[in-house]
XYZ file of C-alpha atoms in Angstrom:
479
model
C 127.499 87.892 105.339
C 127.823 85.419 108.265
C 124.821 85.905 109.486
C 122.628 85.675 106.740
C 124.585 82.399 106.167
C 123.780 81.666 109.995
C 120.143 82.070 109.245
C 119.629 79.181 106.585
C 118.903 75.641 108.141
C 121.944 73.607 109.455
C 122.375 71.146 106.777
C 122.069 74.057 104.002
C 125.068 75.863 106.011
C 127.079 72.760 106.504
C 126.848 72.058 102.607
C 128.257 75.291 101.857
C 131.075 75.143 104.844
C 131.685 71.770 103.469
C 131.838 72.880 100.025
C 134.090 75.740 100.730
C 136.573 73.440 102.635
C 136.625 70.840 99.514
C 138.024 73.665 97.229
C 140.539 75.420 99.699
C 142.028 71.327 99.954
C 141.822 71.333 96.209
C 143.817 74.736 96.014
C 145.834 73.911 99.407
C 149.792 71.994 99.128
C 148.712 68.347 99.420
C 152.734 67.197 99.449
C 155.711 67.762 101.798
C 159.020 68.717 100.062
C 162.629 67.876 101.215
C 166.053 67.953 99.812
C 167.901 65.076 98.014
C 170.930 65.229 100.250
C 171.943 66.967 103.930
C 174.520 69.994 103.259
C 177.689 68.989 104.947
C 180.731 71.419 105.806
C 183.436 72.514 103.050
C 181.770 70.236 100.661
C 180.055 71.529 97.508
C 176.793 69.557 96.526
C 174.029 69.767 94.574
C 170.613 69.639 96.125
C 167.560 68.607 94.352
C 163.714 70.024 95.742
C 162.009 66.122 96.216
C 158.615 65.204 96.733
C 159.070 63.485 100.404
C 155.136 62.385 100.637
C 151.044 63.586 100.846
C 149.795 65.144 103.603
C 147.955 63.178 105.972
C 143.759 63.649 105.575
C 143.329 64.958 108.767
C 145.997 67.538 108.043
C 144.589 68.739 104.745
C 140.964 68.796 106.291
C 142.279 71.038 109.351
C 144.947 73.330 106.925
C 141.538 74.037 104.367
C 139.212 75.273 107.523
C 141.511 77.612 109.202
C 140.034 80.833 107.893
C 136.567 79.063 108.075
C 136.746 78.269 111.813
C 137.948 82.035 112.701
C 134.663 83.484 111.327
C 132.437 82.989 113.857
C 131.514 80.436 116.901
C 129.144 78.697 115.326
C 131.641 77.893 112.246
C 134.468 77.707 114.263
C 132.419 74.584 115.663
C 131.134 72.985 112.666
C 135.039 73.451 111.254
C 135.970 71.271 115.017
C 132.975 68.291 113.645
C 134.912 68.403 110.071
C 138.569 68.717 110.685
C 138.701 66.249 113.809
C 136.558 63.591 112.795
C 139.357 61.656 111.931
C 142.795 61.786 113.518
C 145.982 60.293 111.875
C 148.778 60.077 114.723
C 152.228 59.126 113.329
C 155.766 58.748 115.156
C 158.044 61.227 113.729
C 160.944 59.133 111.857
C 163.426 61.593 109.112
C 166.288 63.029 109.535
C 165.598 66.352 108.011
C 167.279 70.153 108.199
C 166.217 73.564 108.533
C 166.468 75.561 105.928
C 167.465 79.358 105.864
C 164.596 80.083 103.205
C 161.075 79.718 103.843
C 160.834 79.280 99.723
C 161.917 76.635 97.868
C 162.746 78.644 94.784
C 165.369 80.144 96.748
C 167.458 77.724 98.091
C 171.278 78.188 96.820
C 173.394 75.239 96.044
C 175.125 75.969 99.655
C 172.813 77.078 102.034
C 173.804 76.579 105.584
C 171.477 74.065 108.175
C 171.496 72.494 111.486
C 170.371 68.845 111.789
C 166.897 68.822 112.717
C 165.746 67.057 115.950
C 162.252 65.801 116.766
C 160.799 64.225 119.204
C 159.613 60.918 117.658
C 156.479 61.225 120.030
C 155.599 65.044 119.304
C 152.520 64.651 117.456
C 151.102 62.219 120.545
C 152.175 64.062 123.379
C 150.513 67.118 121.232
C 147.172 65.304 121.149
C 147.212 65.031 124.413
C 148.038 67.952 125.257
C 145.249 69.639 123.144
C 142.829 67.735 124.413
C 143.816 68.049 128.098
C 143.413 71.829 128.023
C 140.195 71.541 125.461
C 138.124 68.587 126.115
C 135.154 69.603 124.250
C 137.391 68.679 121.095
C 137.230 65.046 122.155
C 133.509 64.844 121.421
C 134.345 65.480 117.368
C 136.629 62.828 116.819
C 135.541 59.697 115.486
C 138.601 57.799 114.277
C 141.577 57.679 115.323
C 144.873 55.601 113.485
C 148.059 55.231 115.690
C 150.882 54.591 114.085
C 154.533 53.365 114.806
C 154.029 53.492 118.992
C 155.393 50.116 119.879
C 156.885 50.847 123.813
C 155.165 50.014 126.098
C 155.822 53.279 128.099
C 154.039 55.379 125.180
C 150.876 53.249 125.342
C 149.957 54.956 128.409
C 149.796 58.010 126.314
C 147.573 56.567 123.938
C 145.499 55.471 125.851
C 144.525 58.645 128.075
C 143.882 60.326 123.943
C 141.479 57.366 124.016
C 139.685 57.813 126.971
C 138.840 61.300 126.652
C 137.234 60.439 123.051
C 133.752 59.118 123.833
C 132.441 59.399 120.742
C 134.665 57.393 119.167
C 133.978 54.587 116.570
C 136.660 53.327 114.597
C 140.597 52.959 116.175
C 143.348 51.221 114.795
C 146.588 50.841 117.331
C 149.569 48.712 117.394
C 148.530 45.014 118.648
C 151.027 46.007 121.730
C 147.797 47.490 122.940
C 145.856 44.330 123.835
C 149.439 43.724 125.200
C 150.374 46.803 127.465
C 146.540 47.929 128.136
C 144.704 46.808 131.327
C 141.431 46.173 131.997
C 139.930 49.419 132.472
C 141.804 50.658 129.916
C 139.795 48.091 127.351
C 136.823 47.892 129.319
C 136.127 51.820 129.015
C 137.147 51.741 125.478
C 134.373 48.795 124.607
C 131.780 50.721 125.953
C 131.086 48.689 129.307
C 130.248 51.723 131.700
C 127.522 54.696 131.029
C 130.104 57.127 129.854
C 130.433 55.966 126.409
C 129.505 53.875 123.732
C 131.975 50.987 122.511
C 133.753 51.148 119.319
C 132.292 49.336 116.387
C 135.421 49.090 114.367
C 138.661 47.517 115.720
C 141.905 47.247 113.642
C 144.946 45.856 115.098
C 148.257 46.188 113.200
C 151.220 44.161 113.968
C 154.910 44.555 112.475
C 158.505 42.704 113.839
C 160.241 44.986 115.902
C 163.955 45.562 116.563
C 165.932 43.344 119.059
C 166.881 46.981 121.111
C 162.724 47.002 121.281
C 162.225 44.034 121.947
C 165.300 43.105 124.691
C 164.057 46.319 126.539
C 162.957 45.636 129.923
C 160.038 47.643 130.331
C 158.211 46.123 127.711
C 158.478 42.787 128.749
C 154.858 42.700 130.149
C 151.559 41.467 129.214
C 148.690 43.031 131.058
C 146.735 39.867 129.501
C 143.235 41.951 129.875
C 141.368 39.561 127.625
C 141.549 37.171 130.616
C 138.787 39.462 132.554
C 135.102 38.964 131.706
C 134.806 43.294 132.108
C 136.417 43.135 128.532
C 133.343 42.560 126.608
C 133.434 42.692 122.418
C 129.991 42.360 122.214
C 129.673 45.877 120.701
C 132.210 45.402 118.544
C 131.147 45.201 114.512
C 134.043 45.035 112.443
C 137.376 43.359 113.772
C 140.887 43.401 111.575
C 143.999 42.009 112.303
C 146.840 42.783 109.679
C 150.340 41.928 109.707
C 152.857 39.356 112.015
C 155.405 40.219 114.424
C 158.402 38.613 116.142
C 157.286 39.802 119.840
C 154.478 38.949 121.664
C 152.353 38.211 118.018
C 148.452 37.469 118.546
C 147.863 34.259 118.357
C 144.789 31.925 118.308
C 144.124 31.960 122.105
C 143.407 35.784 121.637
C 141.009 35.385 119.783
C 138.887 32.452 120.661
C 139.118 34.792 124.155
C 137.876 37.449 121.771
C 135.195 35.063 120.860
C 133.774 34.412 123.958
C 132.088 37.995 123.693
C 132.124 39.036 120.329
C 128.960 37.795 119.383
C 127.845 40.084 116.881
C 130.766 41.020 114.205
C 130.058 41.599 110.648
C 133.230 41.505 109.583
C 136.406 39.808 109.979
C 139.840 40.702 107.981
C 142.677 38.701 109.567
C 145.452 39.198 106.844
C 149.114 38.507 106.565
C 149.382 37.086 109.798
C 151.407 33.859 110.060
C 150.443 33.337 114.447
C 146.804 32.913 113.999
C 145.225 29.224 112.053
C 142.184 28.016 111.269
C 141.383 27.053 114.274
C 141.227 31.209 116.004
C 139.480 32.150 112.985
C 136.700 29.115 113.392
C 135.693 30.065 116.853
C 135.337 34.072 115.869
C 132.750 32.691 112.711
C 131.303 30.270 115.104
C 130.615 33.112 117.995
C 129.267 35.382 114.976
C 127.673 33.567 112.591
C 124.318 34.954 112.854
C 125.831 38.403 112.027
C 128.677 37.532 110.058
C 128.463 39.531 106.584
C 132.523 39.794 105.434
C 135.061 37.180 106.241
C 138.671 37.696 104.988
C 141.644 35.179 106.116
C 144.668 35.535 103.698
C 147.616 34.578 105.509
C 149.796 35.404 102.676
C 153.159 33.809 103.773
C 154.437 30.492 103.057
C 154.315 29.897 107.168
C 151.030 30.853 106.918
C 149.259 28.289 105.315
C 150.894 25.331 107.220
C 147.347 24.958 109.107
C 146.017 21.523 110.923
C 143.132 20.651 108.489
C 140.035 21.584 110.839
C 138.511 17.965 111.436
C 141.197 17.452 113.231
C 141.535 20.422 115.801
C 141.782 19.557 119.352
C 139.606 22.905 120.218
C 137.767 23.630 117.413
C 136.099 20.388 116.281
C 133.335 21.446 113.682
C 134.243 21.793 109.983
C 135.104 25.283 109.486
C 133.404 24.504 105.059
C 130.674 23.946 106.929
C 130.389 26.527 109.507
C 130.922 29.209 106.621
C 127.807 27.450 105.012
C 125.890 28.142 108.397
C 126.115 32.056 107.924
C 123.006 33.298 107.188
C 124.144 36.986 106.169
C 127.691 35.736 104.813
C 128.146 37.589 101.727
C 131.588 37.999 101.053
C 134.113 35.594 101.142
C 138.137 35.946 100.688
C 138.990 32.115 102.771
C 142.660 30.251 103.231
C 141.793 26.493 104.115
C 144.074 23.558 104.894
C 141.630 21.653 102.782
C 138.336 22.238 100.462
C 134.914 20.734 100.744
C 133.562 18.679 98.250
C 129.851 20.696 98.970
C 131.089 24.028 99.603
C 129.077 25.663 96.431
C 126.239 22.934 96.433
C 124.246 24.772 98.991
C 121.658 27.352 96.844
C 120.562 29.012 99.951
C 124.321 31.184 100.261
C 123.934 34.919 100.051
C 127.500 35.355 98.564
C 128.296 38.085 96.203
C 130.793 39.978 94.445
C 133.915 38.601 94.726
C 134.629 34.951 96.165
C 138.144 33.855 96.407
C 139.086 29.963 98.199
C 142.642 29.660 98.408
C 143.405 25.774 99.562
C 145.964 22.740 98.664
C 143.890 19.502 99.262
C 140.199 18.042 99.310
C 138.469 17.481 102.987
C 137.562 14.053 103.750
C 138.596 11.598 106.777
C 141.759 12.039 105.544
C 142.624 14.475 103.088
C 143.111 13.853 99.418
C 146.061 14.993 97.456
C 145.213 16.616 94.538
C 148.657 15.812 93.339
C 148.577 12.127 93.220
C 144.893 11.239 94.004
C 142.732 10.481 91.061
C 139.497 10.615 93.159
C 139.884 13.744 94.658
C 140.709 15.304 91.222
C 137.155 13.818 90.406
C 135.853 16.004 93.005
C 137.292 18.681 92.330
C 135.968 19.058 88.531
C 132.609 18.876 90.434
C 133.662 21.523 92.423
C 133.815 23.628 89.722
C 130.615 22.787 88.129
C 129.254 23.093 91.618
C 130.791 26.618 91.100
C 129.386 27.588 87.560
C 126.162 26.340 88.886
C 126.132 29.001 91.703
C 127.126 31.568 89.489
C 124.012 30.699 86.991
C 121.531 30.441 89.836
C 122.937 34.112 91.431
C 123.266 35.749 88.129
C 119.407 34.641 87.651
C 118.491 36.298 91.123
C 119.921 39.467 90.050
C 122.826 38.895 92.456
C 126.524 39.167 90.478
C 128.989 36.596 92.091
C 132.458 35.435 91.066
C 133.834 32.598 91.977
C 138.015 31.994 91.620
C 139.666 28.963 93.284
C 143.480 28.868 93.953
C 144.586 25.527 94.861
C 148.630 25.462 95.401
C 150.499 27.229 92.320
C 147.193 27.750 89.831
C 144.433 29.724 89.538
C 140.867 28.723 88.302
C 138.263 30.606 86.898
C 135.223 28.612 86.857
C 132.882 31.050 85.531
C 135.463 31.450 81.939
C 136.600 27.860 82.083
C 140.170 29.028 82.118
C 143.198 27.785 84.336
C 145.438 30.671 85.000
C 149.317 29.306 85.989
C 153.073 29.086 85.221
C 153.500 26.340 82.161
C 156.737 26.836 80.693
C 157.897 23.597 81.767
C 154.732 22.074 80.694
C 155.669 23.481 77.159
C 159.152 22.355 77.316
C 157.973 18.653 77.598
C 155.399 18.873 75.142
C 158.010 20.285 72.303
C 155.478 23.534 72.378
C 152.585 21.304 71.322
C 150.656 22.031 74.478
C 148.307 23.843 75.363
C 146.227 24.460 72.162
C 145.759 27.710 72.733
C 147.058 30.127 75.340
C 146.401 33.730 76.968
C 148.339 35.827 78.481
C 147.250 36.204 82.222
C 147.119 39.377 84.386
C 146.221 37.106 87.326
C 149.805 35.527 88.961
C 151.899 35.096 90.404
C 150.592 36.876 93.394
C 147.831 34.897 94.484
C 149.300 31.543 94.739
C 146.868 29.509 97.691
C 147.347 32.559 99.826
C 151.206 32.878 98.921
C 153.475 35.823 97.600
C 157.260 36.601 97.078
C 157.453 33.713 94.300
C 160.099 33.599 91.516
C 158.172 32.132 88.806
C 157.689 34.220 85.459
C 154.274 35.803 84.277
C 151.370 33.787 84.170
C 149.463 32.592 81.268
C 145.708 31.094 80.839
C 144.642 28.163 79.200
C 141.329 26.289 79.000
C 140.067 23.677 81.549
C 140.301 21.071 78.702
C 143.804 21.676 78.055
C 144.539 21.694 81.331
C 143.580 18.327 82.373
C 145.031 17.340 79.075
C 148.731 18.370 80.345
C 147.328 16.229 83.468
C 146.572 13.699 82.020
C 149.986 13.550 79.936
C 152.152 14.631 82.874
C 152.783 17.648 81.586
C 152.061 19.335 84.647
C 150.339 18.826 87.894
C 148.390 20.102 90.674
């Protein structure tokens, strides 16, 4: 049967072999199991079976091909393209037991276990290992996600897994990497020799770290390999950087060092980060903004958003409204600002679409208005909004769907429905209950709140633009 299989043309083989794979993962255990408690000695307790989590992707793709890939050499290879295409490599953290049975259904209410020990590194020192002694597996993979490998003794580790995979395109690793990697450690992994290509997608994920980690000598070093001009992003497509850390955290001289080479992203995601301002992100758009396409910064914590306003920066003089407005191929937008332009959504020429979110406190100007106590810049904002609608009309009549929200401090606005989304149950307290006319309930808050999360207020309601400057203009509420 194999080989009349064989005989039919290589895409009409690898839709079946696919096919086949799809339904043994659809028929295959897609969860891990545990118990609800750890026997102990002399003590009678009553275990429950618990769901303890899914199996990884890479783990269900490889489980569903093992009877494929023993057929024949040519499957066993196309199984190799299919299973390893996309590595997941977790540190082992648990404290679970063996168990006696091998079957669930079995277990008594007192079986006996040992404590099970792992080594937190088994699944990276097996990588390597498999890939020492077969490096013709290297050539399938294509992305690779490390996860929890902090020490700087591990990164080693990593990256020798890295630099046997030259086919490689995506990799997220720990932000210790740009920390505890050198030069040719980067270098080869951007593509800057004949061996390989560089990556196109780079994610970088940062978390705080415990003091023991953090105190511990040997990882009190910074390679610093940005520094050298052989570390070239030019290559590089699609750069993320997600999360903050107390030790060694990436800050805005990484990447305006980044910048100096990476010349043609498409994307940039820098997200819940509170070490990097306006003023990293401005020299990334300004060293890509003839390529530029997606451009996320949500800082998402109160420290976050305590950014210089950009006309001021001692590095990074131009106005980053402006800048953003200078991107040919921008199309989607998700920006924090210290402070909004009054002519961000007068410009017709924009390519934006789907989505558009502008998350800022104040209005840009010589010196920044407050919309709290500044009639004028409360003026400009309305026209910001019908700036807004009018953006939203001309799109709509290009064929082009685009949706505009604007979050300045704790509210929400929604040009395109005229509504106001916010908290107003003190505005209703001093009105007697008279205001707002009319009211919705609002699926939109509190998360959300110019860039901010972890707030206390209640659930969010949404009222008309009317009404809202109405409760303005009565002191209801304000901005």
């Amino acid at each position: 049967m194999s080989a009349t299989l064989n005989s039919l043309p290589y895409e009409l083989l690898s839709g079946i072999l696919e096919k086949s794979a799809e339904l043994n993962t659809r028929h295959g255990a897609k969860y891990t199991y545990g118990l609800s408690q750890a026997p102990e000695p002399l003590q009678d307790i009553q275990m429950q079976r618990v769901v303890r989590g899914q199996v990884s992707p890479d783990t269900l793709r490889w489980n569903a091909t093992e009877s494929i890939r023993q057929v024949n050499r040519a499957w066993h290879d196309w199984t190799c393209e299919y299973a390893l295409t996309s590595l997941y490599i977790s540190r082992w953290r648990g404290s679970e037991r063996w168990m006696q049975s091998r079957n669930l259904d079995t277990i008594q209410t007192d079986p006996s276990s040992i404590a099970v020990y792992r080594d937190p590194y088994h699944s990276l020192r097996k990588t390597d290992q498999l890939f020492e002694a077969n490096p013709g597996l290297t050539s399938c993979v294509r992305r690779i996600w490390f996860s929890g490998y902090y020490g700087a003794e591990i990164n080693a580790m990593i990256f020798n897994i890295l630099r046997r995979c030259n086919n490689l395109e995506y990799l997220t690793v720990p932000w210790t990497a740009l920390r505890y990697g050198d030069v040719e450690d980067w270098s080869r992994l951007l593509g800057r020799n004949e061996e390989r290509r560089s990556i196109s997608s780079l994610e970088l994920l940062a978390v705080d770290l415990k003091e023991s980690q953090i105190s511990k000598a040997s990882n009190q070093i910074d390679k610093k390999p940005l520094m050298s001009p052989k570390v070239n992003f030019s290559g590089l497509r699609r750069l993320k950087i997600f999360g903050d850390s107390n030790f060694m955290p990436l800050t805005d001289d990484d990447l305006i060092a980044i910048s100096h080479t990476a010349a043609n992203l498409r994307e940039i995601h820098i997200t819940g980060t509170i070490s990097v301002t306006i003023d990293g992100i401005g020299a990334l758009v300004d060293s890509s903004d003839e390529t530029l396409e997606v451009l996320e910064h949500s800082p998402l914590t109160a420290d976050g958003f305590g950014h210089p306003d950009p006309t001021s920066l001692l590095s990074y003089r131009e106005h980053l409204c402006r800048k953003v407005l200078q991107c040919p191929r921008l199309q989607n937008l998700s920006l924090s600002l210290p402070s909004l332009c009054k002519d961000l959504f007068a410009d017709p020429s924009v390519s934006w679409s789907g989505e558009l979110q502008i998350r800022t406190s104040t209005i840009c100007g010589r010196h920044p208005l407050s919309l709290k106590t500044s009639a004028k810049a409360q003026l400009q904002f309305w026209r910001i909004l019908e700036q807004a609608r009018s953006l939203m009309s001309l799109r709509e009549g290009q064929g082009i769907e685009l949706d505009i929200e604007i979050f300045i401090n704790d509210w929400i606005f929604e040009p395109r429905r005229f509504l106001v989304h916010g908290n107003i149950e003190l505005g209703q307290v001093l009105s007697d209950g008279a205001w707002p006319s009319k009211k919705w309930r609002s699926g939109k808050g509190p998360y959300g709140q110019t860039g901010l999360y972890g707030k206390e207020e209640g659930p969010y309601e949404s009222m008309s633009e009317d009404d809202y400057k109405e409760g303005l203009r009565r002191h209801y509420i304000s901005f």
